[in-house]
PDB file of C-alpha atoms in Angstrom:
ATOM      1  CA  UNK A   1      12.622 180.587-119.033  1.00 42.00           C
ATOM      2  CA  UNK A   2       8.976 180.156-120.004  1.00 49.00           C
ATOM      3  CA  UNK A   3       6.657 178.294-117.644  1.00 65.00           C
ATOM      4  CA  UNK A   4       4.957 175.258-119.159  1.00 76.00           C
ATOM      5  CA  UNK A   5       1.158 175.364-119.037  1.00 87.00           C
ATOM      6  CA  UNK A   6      -0.283 172.171-117.633  1.00 93.00           C
ATOM      7  CA  UNK A   7      -3.809 171.050-118.425  1.00 92.00           C
ATOM      8  CA  UNK A   8      -3.566 167.779-116.456  1.00 92.00           C
ATOM      9  CA  UNK A   9      -1.257 166.158-113.943  1.00 93.00           C
ATOM     10  CA  UNK A  10       1.730 164.780-115.887  1.00 94.00           C
ATOM     11  CA  UNK A  11       3.479 161.430-115.341  1.00 94.00           C
ATOM     12  CA  UNK A  12       6.335 161.324-112.833  1.00 89.00           C
ATOM     13  CA  UNK A  13       8.866 161.423-115.678  1.00 92.00           C
ATOM     14  CA  UNK A  14       8.224 165.184-115.913  1.00 94.00           C
ATOM     15  CA  UNK A  15      11.021 166.528-113.704  1.00 92.00           C
ATOM     16  CA  UNK A  16       9.792 170.121-114.116  1.00 94.00           C
ATOM     17  CA  UNK A  17       6.495 169.290-112.384  1.00 96.00           C
ATOM     18  CA  UNK A  18       7.688 166.647-109.903  1.00 96.00           C
ATOM     19  CA  UNK A  19      10.619 166.416-107.504  1.00 95.00           C
ATOM     20  CA  UNK A  20      11.894 163.276-105.818  1.00 93.00           C
ATOM     21  CA  UNK A  21      11.187 163.387-102.086  1.00 93.00           C
ATOM     22  CA  UNK A  22      12.726 160.056-101.115  1.00 91.00           C
ATOM     23  CA  UNK A  23      13.760 156.733-102.542  1.00 89.00           C
ATOM     24  CA  UNK A  24      14.777 153.543-100.756  1.00 91.00           C
ATOM     25  CA  UNK A  25      15.712 151.590-103.875  1.00 86.00           C
ATOM     26  CA  UNK A  26      12.364 149.809-104.122  1.00 89.00           C
ATOM     27  CA  UNK A  27       9.942 152.728-104.051  1.00 92.00           C
ATOM     28  CA  UNK A  28      10.220 156.410-104.872  1.00 92.00           C
ATOM     29  CA  UNK A  29       8.046 159.223-103.586  1.00 93.00           C
ATOM     30  CA  UNK A  30       7.457 162.157-105.895  1.00 94.00           C
ATOM     31  CA  UNK A  31       5.854 165.423-104.775  1.00 96.00           C
ATOM     32  CA  UNK A  32       4.713 168.331-106.949  1.00 96.00           C
ATOM     33  CA  UNK A  33       7.026 171.331-107.011  1.00 96.00           C
ATOM     34  CA  UNK A  34       4.042 173.717-107.140  1.00 96.00           C
ATOM     35  CA  UNK A  35       1.428 172.519-104.651  1.00 96.00           C
ATOM     36  CA  UNK A  36      -1.113 175.182-105.675  1.00 96.00           C
ATOM     37  CA  UNK A  37      -0.925 174.148-109.349  1.00 96.00           C
ATOM     38  CA  UNK A  38      -1.319 170.497-108.332  1.00 96.00           C
ATOM     39  CA  UNK A  39      -4.392 171.373-106.244  1.00 97.00           C
ATOM     40  CA  UNK A  40      -5.983 173.315-109.129  1.00 96.00           C
ATOM     41  CA  UNK A  41      -5.362 170.451-111.582  1.00 96.00           C
ATOM     42  CA  UNK A  42      -6.898 167.926-109.168  1.00 96.00           C
ATOM     43  CA  UNK A  43      -9.989 170.121-108.704  1.00 96.00           C
ATOM     44  CA  UNK A  44     -10.311 170.471-112.488  1.00 95.00           C
ATOM     45  CA  UNK A  45     -10.010 166.699-112.948  1.00 93.00           C
ATOM     46  CA  UNK A  46     -12.630 166.007-110.257  1.00 93.00           C
ATOM     47  CA  UNK A  47     -15.026 168.455-111.936  1.00 92.00           C
ATOM     48  CA  UNK A  48     -14.526 166.694-115.291  1.00 90.00           C
ATOM     49  CA  UNK A  49     -15.242 163.296-113.713  1.00 90.00           C
ATOM     50  CA  UNK A  50     -18.360 164.646-111.978  1.00 89.00           C
ATOM     51  CA  UNK A  51     -19.607 166.128-115.266  1.00 88.00           C
ATOM     52  CA  UNK A  52     -19.212 162.751-116.990  1.00 87.00           C
ATOM     53  CA  UNK A  53     -21.137 160.905-114.285  1.00 83.00           C
ATOM     54  CA  UNK A  54     -24.786 160.600-115.210  1.00 65.00           C
ATOM     55  CA  UNK A  55     -27.487 161.464-112.658  1.00 70.00           C
ATOM     56  CA  UNK A  56     -28.727 157.846-112.749  1.00 64.00           C
ATOM     57  CA  UNK A  57     -25.366 156.532-111.567  1.00 58.00           C
ATOM     58  CA  UNK A  58     -25.260 158.904-108.585  1.00 55.00           C
ATOM     59  CA  UNK A  59     -28.119 157.081-106.848  1.00 55.00           C
TER      60      UNK A  59
END
């Protein structure tokens, strides 16, 4: 089985990335199966957002 390469955090419909932690009928809580991959993708996303933010807007 080949591991899918993720470049961003996928929607919760991706059952390979997410697992259902709990559901009470009204709300569902999904958690990433690979916490380290999720952390790396969040860091990458934050870096991309910071790069897009102009120096003038940081003031």
